[in-house]
Amino acid sequence: MTGTRRTVAALFLLPALVLLGALVVYPIGYSLVRSFYNASGDGFAGFDNYKTLFTDDGIRTALKNNVLWVVFAPAVATALGLVFAVLTERVRWGTAFKLVVFMPMAISMLAAGIIFRLVYDQDPDKGVANAVWVGVHDTFAQSSAFPKAHPGRDSPLRPDQGGFVTKVPVRAGQPVTLPLVGVAPDQLPDDAKKAAAAKPEPGKVTGSTWQDFTRGRGVGRLGAPDPSEVGYAGMRIEAVKDGKVVASTKASGDGTFTLPAAADGALLRLPAGNFREPYNGVDWLGPALVTPSIIGSYVWMWAGFAMVLIAAGLAGVPRELLEAARVDGATEWQVFRKVTVPLLAPVLAVVVVTLMINVLKVFDLVFIIAPGSSQDDANVLALELYRKGFAEGQPGIASAISVFLLLLVIPVMLFNVRRLRREVRR
């Protein structure tokens, strides 16, 4: 009877064992064997492919980035999940909040990568991250309306510390012309009006600054406002004597301006602030920030996973212990740090270990979000495996990377298995 039961058990297990062998054991064994052969597969390479793991610049960059992923991504996602789980216990709409935070888990890595490729777009009109960043920046340091403006031919202006200054001192009662070119018509200020020549005023320095350009060859007068030309509304003008600003003003809509008698004998300066380039935000997907940016997108997806597991563990925490700590005079921060977190340690370990295994194999987000110009800087081992195996035709090195990844994952898995066994014994 015992033999019959074993036979029946073996028959039931056979399909699973066949699938396990075909889909897990055979690929691992084949990759291990293939990692000792050259690219063509007909020559034994020994440990050369494994030596390449520590000498190839691309693989070393991938390994360094994987370390960053393992250190920061699980920690940040778990910390956020813990905070969300604890705080949502105290609000009515906690369930709705958890649903919103967990919702990204329903999105595939491919879709999330496409979403964040758009979120991190350099153009503030497309990328949400830069739209917010530029909006905050421009609130405190607004860009100029004349970033491309510069003196034209036979101009009375010369360059000066990012701006422009008159070549000779100005005199009261003698109107000054400060013509510039280079601003696109659609970039001119909304309050700009038809340019006008300044009128002399006794004891004051007057002048005009405008777009000294009229479409059409040979049309218009150089150095004087023409009917189709527009004033530089809002242009700042400073009167400088001995390196000090003695007076300043802003041009009106038609480009005219007036300075007091103190400006007599001074040089007129158009400071660099008039020509500040528009702020285009942060290069999120540039070489310096591409890896942290992609880690941010990963955290967005997996913080909900951490929150749900931690919330489940939190539901099993005895409330009497928390209340006892509060009765003894502990603050909420002390209750959280010295009671809640220690009691949740097993759950937190599960979340961290699971995410560590997950980030060691991260591929989709890096492949999709990182542009071609920054993909080398964002490289990870799984992506390098793909590139070596399919793009560069080096299956031996790709197999070595896969074996190396397996060796990295095994200790984490063993730790998780032992921890689960200890939990069962308890």
Coordinates of C-alpha atoms in Angstrom, one line a residue:
M1 CA 0.0 0.0 0.0
T2 CA 2.9 2.3 0.8
G3 CA 4.5 1.7 -2.5
T4 CA 1.2 2.4 -4.3
R5 CA 0.9 5.8 -2.5
R6 CA 4.4 6.7 -3.4
T7 CA 3.7 5.8 -7.0
V8 CA 0.5 7.9 -7.0
A9 CA 2.4 10.8 -5.4
A10 CA 5.2 10.5 -8.0
L11 CA 2.7 10.6 -10.8
F12 CA 1.1 13.7 -9.4
L13 CA 4.5 15.4 -9.0
L14 CA 5.9 14.3 -12.3
P15 CA 4.3 17.1 -14.4
A16 CA 5.6 19.7 -12.0
L17 CA 9.0 18.1 -11.9
V18 CA 9.2 18.0 -15.7
L19 CA 8.3 21.7 -15.9
L20 CA 10.7 22.6 -13.2
G21 CA 13.5 20.7 -14.9
A22 CA 12.7 22.1 -18.3
L23 CA 12.2 25.7 -17.2
V24 CA 14.6 26.1 -14.3
V25 CA 17.2 23.3 -13.9
Y26 CA 18.1 22.9 -17.6
P27 CA 18.5 26.7 -18.3
I28 CA 20.7 27.1 -15.2
G29 CA 22.8 24.1 -16.2
Y30 CA 23.1 25.2 -19.8
S31 CA 24.1 28.8 -18.8
L32 CA 26.7 27.4 -16.4
V33 CA 28.2 25.2 -19.1
R34 CA 28.0 27.9 -21.8
S35 CA 29.8 30.5 -19.5
F36 CA 33.0 28.5 -20.0
Y37 CA 32.9 28.6 -23.8
N38 CA 33.8 31.4 -26.2
A39 CA 31.4 33.4 -28.4
S40 CA 31.1 30.8 -31.1
G41 CA 30.5 28.0 -28.5
D42 CA 33.0 25.6 -30.0
G43 CA 36.1 26.7 -28.0
F44 CA 36.7 26.2 -24.3
A45 CA 37.4 29.6 -22.7
G46 CA 37.9 28.6 -19.1
F47 CA 37.4 31.4 -16.6
D48 CA 38.1 34.1 -19.2
N49 CA 34.4 35.1 -19.3
Y50 CA 34.3 35.5 -15.6
K51 CA 37.5 37.6 -15.6
T52 CA 35.8 39.9 -18.0
L53 CA 33.1 40.6 -15.4
F54 CA 35.7 42.5 -13.4
T55 CA 37.7 44.1 -16.3
D56 CA 35.0 45.2 -18.7
D57 CA 34.0 48.9 -18.1
G58 CA 30.4 48.4 -19.0
I59 CA 30.0 45.4 -16.6
R60 CA 31.8 47.2 -13.8
T61 CA 29.4 50.2 -14.2
A62 CA 26.5 47.8 -14.2
L63 CA 27.8 46.2 -11.0
K64 CA 28.2 49.6 -9.3
N65 CA 24.7 50.6 -10.3
N66 CA 23.3 47.3 -9.0
V67 CA 24.9 48.0 -5.6
L68 CA 23.1 51.4 -5.6
W69 CA 19.9 49.7 -6.5
V70 CA 20.2 47.1 -3.7
V71 CA 21.2 49.6 -1.1
F72 CA 18.7 52.4 -1.8
A73 CA 15.6 51.1 -3.7
P74 CA 14.5 48.5 -1.1
A75 CA 15.3 50.8 1.8
V76 CA 13.3 53.8 0.4
A77 CA 10.4 51.7 -0.7
T78 CA 10.1 49.9 2.6
A79 CA 10.5 53.1 4.6
L80 CA 7.7 54.8 2.6
G81 CA 5.5 51.7 2.9
L82 CA 6.0 51.7 6.7
V83 CA 5.1 55.4 7.0
F84 CA 2.0 55.0 4.8
A85 CA 0.9 51.9 6.6
V86 CA 1.2 53.5 10.1
L87 CA -0.3 56.9 9.1
T88 CA -3.3 55.5 7.2
E89 CA -4.4 53.6 10.3
R90 CA -5.4 57.0 11.8
V91 CA -7.5 58.5 9.0
R92 CA -10.9 57.6 7.7
W93 CA -9.9 57.5 4.1
G94 CA -7.0 55.2 4.8
T95 CA -8.4 52.4 2.6
A96 CA -8.8 54.8 -0.4
F97 CA -5.2 56.1 0.1
K98 CA -3.9 52.5 0.2
L99 CA -5.7 51.8 -3.0
V100 CA -4.2 54.7 -4.7
V101 CA -0.7 54.0 -3.5
F102 CA -1.0 50.3 -4.4
M103 CA -2.5 51.0 -7.9
P104 CA 0.9 51.3 -9.7
M105 CA 1.5 47.6 -8.9
A106 CA -1.3 46.9 -11.5
I107 CA 0.8 48.6 -14.2
S108 CA 3.4 46.6 -16.0
M109 CA 7.1 47.6 -15.9
L110 CA 6.9 48.5 -19.6
A111 CA 4.0 50.9 -19.1
A112 CA 5.6 52.4 -16.0
G113 CA 8.8 52.9 -18.0
I114 CA 7.0 54.7 -20.8
I115 CA 5.1 56.9 -18.2
F116 CA 8.3 58.0 -16.4
R117 CA 10.2 58.5 -19.7
L118 CA 7.5 61.2 -20.3
V119 CA 7.6 62.4 -16.7
Y120 CA 11.3 63.0 -16.9
D121 CA 11.2 64.7 -20.4
Q122 CA 13.6 67.7 -20.5
D123 CA 11.0 69.9 -22.2
P124 CA 8.9 71.5 -19.4
D125 CA 5.9 71.5 -21.7
K126 CA 6.0 67.7 -21.8
G127 CA 7.7 66.5 -18.7
V128 CA 5.8 66.8 -15.4
A129 CA 8.9 66.8 -13.3
N130 CA 10.5 69.7 -15.1
A131 CA 7.1 71.5 -15.4
V132 CA 6.9 71.6 -11.6
W133 CA 10.6 72.3 -11.2
V134 CA 10.6 75.2 -13.7
G135 CA 7.4 76.6 -12.2
V136 CA 9.0 76.7 -8.7
H137 CA 12.3 78.1 -10.1
D138 CA 10.6 80.8 -12.1
T139 CA 8.6 81.9 -9.1
F140 CA 11.8 83.1 -7.4
A141 CA 14.1 83.7 -10.5
Q142 CA 12.1 84.5 -13.6
S143 CA 13.9 84.2 -16.9
S144 CA 14.4 87.1 -19.2
A145 CA 12.3 87.9 -22.3
F146 CA 15.5 88.9 -24.2
P147 CA 17.8 85.9 -23.9
K148 CA 19.1 86.1 -27.5
A149 CA 19.3 89.9 -27.8
H150 CA 22.6 91.4 -28.9
P151 CA 24.0 94.6 -30.6
G152 CA 23.7 94.8 -34.3
R153 CA 26.0 96.6 -36.9
D154 CA 27.5 100.0 -35.9
S155 CA 26.0 99.7 -32.4
P156 CA 26.8 102.2 -29.6
L157 CA 27.0 99.2 -27.2
R158 CA 29.8 96.8 -26.4
P159 CA 29.8 93.6 -24.3
D160 CA 30.3 93.8 -20.6
Q161 CA 30.0 91.0 -18.0
G162 CA 27.2 89.1 -19.8
G163 CA 25.4 92.3 -20.6
F164 CA 26.2 95.4 -22.7
V165 CA 27.3 99.0 -21.9
T166 CA 27.6 102.2 -24.0
K167 CA 30.9 102.9 -25.5
V168 CA 30.8 106.6 -24.4
P169 CA 29.3 108.4 -21.5
V170 CA 25.8 109.9 -22.0
R171 CA 24.7 113.5 -21.4
A172 CA 21.5 115.0 -20.0
G173 CA 19.3 116.5 -22.7
Q174 CA 20.7 114.3 -25.4
P175 CA 18.5 111.3 -26.2
V176 CA 20.4 107.9 -26.3
T177 CA 19.7 105.1 -28.7
L178 CA 20.3 101.5 -27.5
P179 CA 19.3 99.3 -30.5
L180 CA 19.4 95.5 -30.3
V181 CA 18.6 92.6 -32.5
G182 CA 18.1 88.9 -32.1
V183 CA 14.8 88.4 -30.3
A184 CA 12.2 86.3 -32.2
P185 CA 8.9 88.3 -32.7
D186 CA 6.9 85.7 -30.8
Q187 CA 9.3 86.0 -27.9
L188 CA 8.9 89.7 -27.3
P189 CA 7.0 90.7 -24.2
D190 CA 3.2 90.9 -24.4
D191 CA 3.2 94.6 -23.3
A192 CA 5.7 95.6 -26.1
K193 CA 4.4 98.4 -28.3
K194 CA 5.5 100.2 -31.4
A195 CA 9.0 101.6 -30.8
A196 CA 9.3 105.3 -30.3
A197 CA 12.3 107.7 -30.3
A198 CA 12.9 109.4 -27.0
K199 CA 12.4 113.1 -26.6
P200 CA 15.0 115.3 -24.8
E201 CA 14.2 116.5 -21.3
P202 CA 16.3 119.2 -19.6
G203 CA 18.4 117.8 -16.7
K204 CA 17.5 114.2 -17.5
V205 CA 18.9 111.4 -19.6
T206 CA 16.4 109.9 -22.0
G207 CA 16.7 107.2 -24.5
S208 CA 15.1 104.3 -26.3
T209 CA 15.9 100.6 -26.6
W210 CA 14.1 98.5 -29.2
Q211 CA 14.3 95.7 -31.8
D212 CA 16.2 97.4 -34.6
F213 CA 15.2 95.1 -37.4
T214 CA 12.6 95.4 -40.2
R215 CA 11.9 92.4 -42.5
G216 CA 12.9 92.9 -46.1
R217 CA 16.3 93.7 -47.6
G218 CA 17.3 97.4 -47.5
V219 CA 14.1 98.3 -45.5
G220 CA 14.3 100.5 -42.4
R221 CA 16.8 102.8 -40.9
L222 CA 19.7 101.5 -38.9
G223 CA 19.9 103.1 -35.4
A224 CA 16.5 104.7 -35.5
P225 CA 13.0 103.3 -34.7
D226 CA 10.9 102.4 -37.8
P227 CA 7.1 102.0 -38.0
S228 CA 7.2 98.1 -37.8
E229 CA 9.8 97.9 -35.0
V230 CA 8.9 97.1 -31.4
G231 CA 10.2 98.5 -28.1
Y232 CA 12.0 96.3 -25.6
A233 CA 9.4 96.7 -22.8
G234 CA 10.7 96.0 -19.3
M235 CA 14.4 96.2 -20.3
R236 CA 16.5 97.3 -17.3
I237 CA 18.9 100.2 -17.8
E238 CA 21.6 101.2 -15.3
A239 CA 23.7 104.3 -15.1
V240 CA 27.2 103.4 -14.0
K241 CA 29.9 105.8 -12.7
D242 CA 33.3 104.5 -11.5
G243 CA 31.9 101.0 -11.3
K244 CA 28.9 102.0 -9.2
V245 CA 25.2 102.1 -10.2
V246 CA 24.0 105.7 -9.6
A247 CA 20.5 105.3 -11.2
S248 CA 18.4 102.7 -12.9
T249 CA 15.1 102.3 -14.6
K250 CA 13.0 100.1 -16.9
A251 CA 12.0 100.7 -20.4
S252 CA 8.3 101.4 -21.1
G253 CA 6.2 99.5 -23.6
D254 CA 7.5 101.5 -26.5
G255 CA 11.1 101.1 -25.4
T256 CA 11.6 104.6 -24.1
F257 CA 13.2 105.4 -20.7
T258 CA 14.2 108.3 -18.5
L259 CA 17.0 108.6 -15.9
P260 CA 17.5 111.4 -13.4
A261 CA 20.3 114.0 -13.5
A262 CA 22.6 111.7 -11.6
A263 CA 23.0 109.7 -14.8
D264 CA 24.7 112.6 -16.6
G265 CA 28.2 111.6 -17.6
A266 CA 27.6 107.9 -16.8
L267 CA 27.8 104.9 -19.0
L268 CA 24.5 103.2 -19.6
R269 CA 24.5 99.4 -19.0
L270 CA 22.0 96.7 -19.9
P271 CA 22.8 94.2 -17.2
A272 CA 23.2 90.5 -17.7
G273 CA 19.9 89.8 -16.0
N274 CA 18.1 91.2 -19.2
F275 CA 19.6 88.3 -21.2
R276 CA 19.3 85.4 -18.8
E277 CA 18.5 82.2 -20.8
P278 CA 15.2 80.6 -19.9
Y279 CA 15.4 77.9 -17.3
N280 CA 14.8 74.5 -18.8
G281 CA 14.8 72.5 -15.6
V282 CA 16.9 69.5 -14.5
D283 CA 18.4 67.0 -16.9
W284 CA 16.8 64.0 -15.0
L285 CA 17.9 61.5 -17.6
G286 CA 21.4 62.9 -18.0
P287 CA 24.5 60.9 -16.9
A288 CA 24.5 62.3 -13.3
L289 CA 20.8 61.7 -12.3
V290 CA 19.6 58.9 -14.6
T291 CA 20.1 56.1 -12.0
P292 CA 18.4 58.0 -9.0
S293 CA 15.6 59.0 -11.4
I294 CA 14.9 55.4 -12.4
I295 CA 15.1 54.3 -8.8
G296 CA 12.5 56.9 -8.1
S297 CA 10.2 55.3 -10.6
Y298 CA 10.8 51.9 -9.1
V299 CA 9.9 53.2 -5.6
W300 CA 6.7 54.7 -7.0
M301 CA 5.7 51.2 -8.2
W302 CA 6.8 49.1 -5.2
A303 CA 6.1 51.4 -2.2
G304 CA 2.4 50.2 -2.4
F305 CA 3.6 46.5 -2.3
A306 CA 5.6 47.3 0.9
M307 CA 2.7 49.3 2.4
V308 CA 0.2 46.4 1.9
L309 CA 2.5 43.8 3.5
I310 CA 3.4 46.0 6.4
A311 CA -0.2 47.0 7.0
A312 CA -1.1 43.3 7.2
G313 CA 1.6 42.8 9.8
L314 CA 0.5 45.9 11.6
A315 CA -3.0 44.5 11.9
G316 CA -1.6 41.7 14.0
V317 CA 0.3 43.9 16.4
P318 CA -1.3 43.7 19.9
R319 CA -2.9 47.1 20.6
E320 CA -2.5 46.6 24.3
L321 CA 1.3 47.0 23.9
L322 CA 0.9 50.3 22.1
E323 CA -1.6 51.6 24.6
A324 CA 0.5 50.5 27.5
A325 CA 3.5 52.5 26.1
R326 CA 1.3 55.6 25.7
V327 CA 0.0 55.2 29.3
D328 CA 3.6 55.0 30.5
G329 CA 4.2 58.4 29.0
A330 CA 5.8 57.5 25.7
T331 CA 5.4 59.9 22.8
E332 CA 4.0 58.8 19.5
W333 CA 7.5 58.9 18.0
Q334 CA 8.8 56.7 20.8
V335 CA 5.9 54.3 20.4
F336 CA 6.6 54.0 16.7
R337 CA 10.4 53.6 17.1
K338 CA 10.6 51.4 20.2
V339 CA 7.4 49.3 20.0
T340 CA 5.8 49.3 16.5
V341 CA 9.0 48.9 14.4
P342 CA 10.5 46.1 16.6
L343 CA 7.2 44.2 16.5
L344 CA 7.1 44.6 12.7
A345 CA 10.8 43.5 12.2
P346 CA 9.8 40.1 10.7
V347 CA 7.5 41.7 8.1
L348 CA 10.0 44.4 7.3
A349 CA 12.6 41.7 6.7
V350 CA 10.3 39.9 4.3
V351 CA 9.7 43.2 2.4
V352 CA 13.3 44.2 2.2
V353 CA 14.6 40.8 1.1
T354 CA 11.9 40.4 -1.5
L355 CA 12.7 43.8 -3.0
M356 CA 16.4 43.1 -2.9
I357 CA 15.9 40.0 -5.0
N358 CA 13.7 42.0 -7.3
V359 CA 16.1 44.9 -7.9
L360 CA 19.0 42.5 -8.6
K361 CA 17.0 41.5 -11.7
V362 CA 15.7 44.9 -12.7
F363 CA 15.8 45.4 -16.4
D364 CA 12.6 46.8 -17.9
L365 CA 12.7 50.2 -16.3
V366 CA 16.4 50.9 -17.1
F367 CA 16.0 49.7 -20.7
I368 CA 12.9 51.9 -21.4
I369 CA 13.5 55.0 -19.3
A370 CA 17.3 55.6 -19.9
P371 CA 17.8 57.3 -23.3
G372 CA 20.5 55.9 -25.6
S373 CA 23.0 58.7 -24.6
S374 CA 22.7 57.8 -20.9
Q375 CA 22.1 54.0 -21.0
D376 CA 25.7 53.2 -20.4
D377 CA 25.6 55.3 -17.2
A378 CA 22.3 53.7 -16.0
N379 CA 23.5 50.2 -16.9
V380 CA 22.7 47.2 -14.6
L381 CA 23.7 43.6 -14.8
A382 CA 20.4 42.3 -16.3
L383 CA 20.6 45.0 -19.0
E384 CA 24.3 44.2 -19.7
L385 CA 23.3 40.5 -19.9
Y386 CA 20.8 41.4 -22.6
R387 CA 23.2 43.6 -24.5
K388 CA 26.1 41.1 -24.4
G389 CA 23.9 38.2 -25.4
F390 CA 21.7 39.8 -28.1
A391 CA 23.3 43.1 -29.2
E392 CA 27.0 42.3 -29.0
G393 CA 27.0 38.6 -29.8
Q394 CA 28.9 37.5 -26.8
P395 CA 26.7 34.7 -25.3
G396 CA 29.6 33.3 -23.2
I397 CA 30.0 36.6 -21.3
A398 CA 26.2 36.9 -21.1
S399 CA 26.0 33.4 -19.5
A400 CA 28.7 34.3 -17.1
I401 CA 26.7 37.4 -16.0
S402 CA 23.6 35.2 -15.5
V403 CA 25.5 32.8 -13.3
F404 CA 27.0 35.7 -11.4
L405 CA 23.5 37.1 -10.9
L406 CA 22.3 33.7 -9.6
L407 CA 25.2 33.7 -7.1
L408 CA 24.2 37.1 -5.9
V409 CA 20.5 36.1 -5.4
I410 CA 21.2 32.7 -3.7
P411 CA 22.5 34.1 -0.4
V412 CA 19.5 36.5 -0.1
M413 CA 17.1 33.6 -0.9
L414 CA 18.8 31.3 1.7
F415 CA 18.5 34.1 4.3
N416 CA 14.8 34.4 3.5
V417 CA 14.2 30.6 3.7
R418 CA 16.0 30.3 7.0
R419 CA 14.0 33.2 8.4
L420 CA 10.7 31.6 7.3
R421 CA 11.7 28.3 9.0
R422 CA 12.4 30.1 12.2
E423 CA 9.0 31.8 12.0
V424 CA 7.3 28.4 11.5
R425 CA 9.1 26.9 14.5
R426 CA 7.8 29.7 16.7

